[in-house]
mmCIF file of C-alpha atoms in Angstrom:
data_model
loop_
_atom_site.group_PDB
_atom_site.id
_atom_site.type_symbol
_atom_site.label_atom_id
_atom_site.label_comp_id
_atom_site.label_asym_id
_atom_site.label_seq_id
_atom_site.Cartn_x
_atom_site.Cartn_y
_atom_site.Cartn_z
ATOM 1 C CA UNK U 1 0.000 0.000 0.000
ATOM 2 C CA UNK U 2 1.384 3.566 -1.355
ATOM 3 C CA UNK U 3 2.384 6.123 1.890
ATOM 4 C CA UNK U 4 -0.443 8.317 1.780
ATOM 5 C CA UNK U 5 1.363 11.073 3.891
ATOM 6 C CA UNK U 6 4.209 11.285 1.611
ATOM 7 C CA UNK U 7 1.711 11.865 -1.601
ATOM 8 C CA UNK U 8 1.307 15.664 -1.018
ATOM 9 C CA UNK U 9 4.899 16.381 -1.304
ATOM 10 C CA UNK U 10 5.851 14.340 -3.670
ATOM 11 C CA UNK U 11 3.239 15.756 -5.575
ATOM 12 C CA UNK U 12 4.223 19.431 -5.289
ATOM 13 C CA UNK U 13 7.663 18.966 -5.690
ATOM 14 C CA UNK U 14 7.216 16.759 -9.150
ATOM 15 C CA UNK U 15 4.631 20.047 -9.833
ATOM 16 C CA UNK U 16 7.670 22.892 -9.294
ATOM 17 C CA UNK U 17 9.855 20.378 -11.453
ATOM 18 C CA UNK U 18 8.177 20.395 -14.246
ATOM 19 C CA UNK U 19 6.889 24.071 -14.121
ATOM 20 C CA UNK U 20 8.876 27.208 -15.333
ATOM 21 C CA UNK U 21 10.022 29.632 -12.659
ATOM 22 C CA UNK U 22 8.015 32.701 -13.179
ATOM 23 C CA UNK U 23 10.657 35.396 -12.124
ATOM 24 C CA UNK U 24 10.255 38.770 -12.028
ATOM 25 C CA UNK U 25 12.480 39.930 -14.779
ATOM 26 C CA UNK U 26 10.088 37.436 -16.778
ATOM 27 C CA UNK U 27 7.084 38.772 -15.974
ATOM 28 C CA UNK U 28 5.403 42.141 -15.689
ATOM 29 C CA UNK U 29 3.730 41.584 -12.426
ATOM 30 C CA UNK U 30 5.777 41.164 -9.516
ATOM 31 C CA UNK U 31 4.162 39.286 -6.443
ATOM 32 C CA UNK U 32 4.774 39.221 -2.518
ATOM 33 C CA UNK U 33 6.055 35.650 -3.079
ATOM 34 C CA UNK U 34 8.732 37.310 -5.562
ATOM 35 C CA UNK U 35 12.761 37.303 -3.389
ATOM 36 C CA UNK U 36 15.844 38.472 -4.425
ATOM 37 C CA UNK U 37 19.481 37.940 -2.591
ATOM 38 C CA UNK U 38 22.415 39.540 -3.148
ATOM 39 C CA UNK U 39 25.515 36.780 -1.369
ATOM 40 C CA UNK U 40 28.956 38.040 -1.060
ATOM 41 C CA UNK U 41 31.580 35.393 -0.239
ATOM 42 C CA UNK U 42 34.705 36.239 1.153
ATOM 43 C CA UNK U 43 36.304 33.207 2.380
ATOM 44 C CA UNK U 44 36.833 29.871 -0.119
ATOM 45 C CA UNK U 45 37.748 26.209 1.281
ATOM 46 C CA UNK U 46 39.159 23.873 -1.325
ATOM 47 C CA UNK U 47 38.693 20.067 -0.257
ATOM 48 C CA UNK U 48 41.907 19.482 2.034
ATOM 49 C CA UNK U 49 43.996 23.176 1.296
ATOM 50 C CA UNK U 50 43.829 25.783 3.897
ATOM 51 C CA UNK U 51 40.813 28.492 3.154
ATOM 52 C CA UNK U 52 41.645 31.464 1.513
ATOM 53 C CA UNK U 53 40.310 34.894 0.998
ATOM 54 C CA UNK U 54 37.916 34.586 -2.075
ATOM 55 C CA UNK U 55 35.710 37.543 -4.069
ATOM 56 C CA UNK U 56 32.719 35.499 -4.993
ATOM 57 C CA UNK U 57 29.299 36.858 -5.600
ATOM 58 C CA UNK U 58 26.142 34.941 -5.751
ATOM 59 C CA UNK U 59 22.594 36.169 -7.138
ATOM 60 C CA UNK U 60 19.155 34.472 -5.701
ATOM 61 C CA UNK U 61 15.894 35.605 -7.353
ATOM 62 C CA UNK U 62 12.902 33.488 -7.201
ATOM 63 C CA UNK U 63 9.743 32.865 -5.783
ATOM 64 C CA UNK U 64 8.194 30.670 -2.769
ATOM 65 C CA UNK U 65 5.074 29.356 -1.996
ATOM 66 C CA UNK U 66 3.016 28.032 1.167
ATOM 67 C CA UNK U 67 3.258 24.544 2.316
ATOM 68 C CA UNK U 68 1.827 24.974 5.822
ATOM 69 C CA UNK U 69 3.237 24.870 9.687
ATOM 70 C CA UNK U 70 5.706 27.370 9.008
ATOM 71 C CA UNK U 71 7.977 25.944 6.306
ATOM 72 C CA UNK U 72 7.694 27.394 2.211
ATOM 73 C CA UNK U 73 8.876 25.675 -0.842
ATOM 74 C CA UNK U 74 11.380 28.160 -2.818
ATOM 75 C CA UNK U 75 12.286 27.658 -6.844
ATOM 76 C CA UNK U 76 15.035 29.662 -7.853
ATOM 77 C CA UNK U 77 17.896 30.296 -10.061
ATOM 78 C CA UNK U 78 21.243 30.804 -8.469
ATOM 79 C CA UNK U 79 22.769 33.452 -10.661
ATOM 80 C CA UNK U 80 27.041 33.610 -10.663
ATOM 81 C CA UNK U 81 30.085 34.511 -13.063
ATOM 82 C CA UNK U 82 29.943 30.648 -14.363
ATOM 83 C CA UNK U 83 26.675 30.722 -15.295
ATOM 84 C CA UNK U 84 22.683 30.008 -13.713
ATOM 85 C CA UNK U 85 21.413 27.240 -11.736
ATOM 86 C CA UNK U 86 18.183 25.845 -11.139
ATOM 87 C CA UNK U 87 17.652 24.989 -7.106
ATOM 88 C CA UNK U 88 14.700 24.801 -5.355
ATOM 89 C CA UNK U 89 13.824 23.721 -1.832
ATOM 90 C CA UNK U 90 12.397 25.199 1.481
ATOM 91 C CA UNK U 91 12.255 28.107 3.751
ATOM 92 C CA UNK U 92 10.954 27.787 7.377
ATOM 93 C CA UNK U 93 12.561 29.002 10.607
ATOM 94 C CA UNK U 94 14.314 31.763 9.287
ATOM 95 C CA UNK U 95 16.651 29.424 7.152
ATOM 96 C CA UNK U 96 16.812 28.905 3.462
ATOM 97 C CA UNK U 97 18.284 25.574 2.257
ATOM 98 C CA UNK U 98 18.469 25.309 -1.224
ATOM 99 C CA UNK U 99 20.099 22.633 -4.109
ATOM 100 C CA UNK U 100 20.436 22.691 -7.315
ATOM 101 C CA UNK U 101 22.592 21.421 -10.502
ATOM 102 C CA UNK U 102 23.214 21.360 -14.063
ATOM 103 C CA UNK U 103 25.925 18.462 -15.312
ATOM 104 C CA UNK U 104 28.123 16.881 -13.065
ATOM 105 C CA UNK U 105 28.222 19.408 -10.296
ATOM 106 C CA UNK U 106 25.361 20.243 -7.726
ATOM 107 C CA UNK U 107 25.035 23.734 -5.755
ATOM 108 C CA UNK U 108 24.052 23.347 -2.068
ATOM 109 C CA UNK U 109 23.177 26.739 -0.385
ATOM 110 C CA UNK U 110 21.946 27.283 3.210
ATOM 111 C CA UNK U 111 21.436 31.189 4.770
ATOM 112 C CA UNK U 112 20.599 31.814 8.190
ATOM 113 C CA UNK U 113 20.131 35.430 9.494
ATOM 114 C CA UNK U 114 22.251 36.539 6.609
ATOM 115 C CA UNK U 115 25.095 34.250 7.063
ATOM 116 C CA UNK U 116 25.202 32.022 4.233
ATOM 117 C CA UNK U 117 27.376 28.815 3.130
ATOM 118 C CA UNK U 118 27.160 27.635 -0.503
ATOM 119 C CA UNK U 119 28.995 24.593 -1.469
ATOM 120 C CA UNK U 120 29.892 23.092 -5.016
ATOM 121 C CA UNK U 121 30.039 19.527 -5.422
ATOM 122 C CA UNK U 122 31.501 18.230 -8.551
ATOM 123 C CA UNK U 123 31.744 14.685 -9.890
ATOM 124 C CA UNK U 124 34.781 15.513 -11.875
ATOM 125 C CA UNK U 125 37.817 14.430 -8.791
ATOM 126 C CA UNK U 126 35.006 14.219 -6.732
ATOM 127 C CA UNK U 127 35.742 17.929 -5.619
ATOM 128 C CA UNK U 128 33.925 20.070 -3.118
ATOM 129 C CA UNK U 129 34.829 23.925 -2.789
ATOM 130 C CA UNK U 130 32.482 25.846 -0.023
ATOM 131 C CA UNK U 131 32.408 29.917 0.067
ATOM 132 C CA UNK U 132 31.242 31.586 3.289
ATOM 133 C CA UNK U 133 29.849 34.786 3.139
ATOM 134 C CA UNK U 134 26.769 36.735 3.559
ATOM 135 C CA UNK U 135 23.223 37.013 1.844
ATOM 136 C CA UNK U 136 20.903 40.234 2.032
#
């Protein structure tokens, strides 16, 4: 017998999957669901090397939408100087956790009361490089 409880988000998330993101430099109207971030990351760590200092900027724009108790779902596209990526997942608590990918490498951001972490993982060594920074 099929989990009924897990039906409902399955559901929605195979819904914002397979729908476009309606962002606000695509359409006219701009709604209170509508977010934008602007994520500066000074510090980068590089698998085992020591962190360095690092000049990395991130754009978030997207849009969430209500799931109940506290916690929305967020679709976005995380904007950068290699190029977009698709992420979506959830807000709730004051946190935003969000993934993403395109190819062999997945994005992986979380911000919490501006402080924000993103993290690259990429299938190609494997290699993981994480940026910390801020988010406004």
């Amino acid at each position: 017998m099929p989990n009924r409880h897990l039906a409902a988000p399955v559901a929605i998330i195979a819904l914002m999957l397979g729908t476009p993101l309606p962002l606000a430099a695509q359409d006219a109207e701009v709604t209170d669901n509508d977010f934008a971030l602007a994520c500066a990351f000074e510090r980068e760590c590089r698998e085992t090397e020591p962190c360095t200092d690092a000049d990395f900027a991130l754009d978030v724009t997207g849009r969430t939408g209500g799931m109940g108790a506290g916690t929305m779902l967020a679709r976005v596209v995380l904007s950068s100087v290699s190029g977009d990526v698709d992420a979506f997942g959830t807000l709730g608590g004051g946190t935003l956790f969000l993934q993403g990918g395109n190819g062999s490498s997945r994005s992986y951001l979380v911000v919490t009361n501006g402080a924000a972490r993103y993290t690259l993982h990429m299938a190609e060594g494997p290699t993981v490089v994480t940026y910390h920074g801020t988010c406004e």
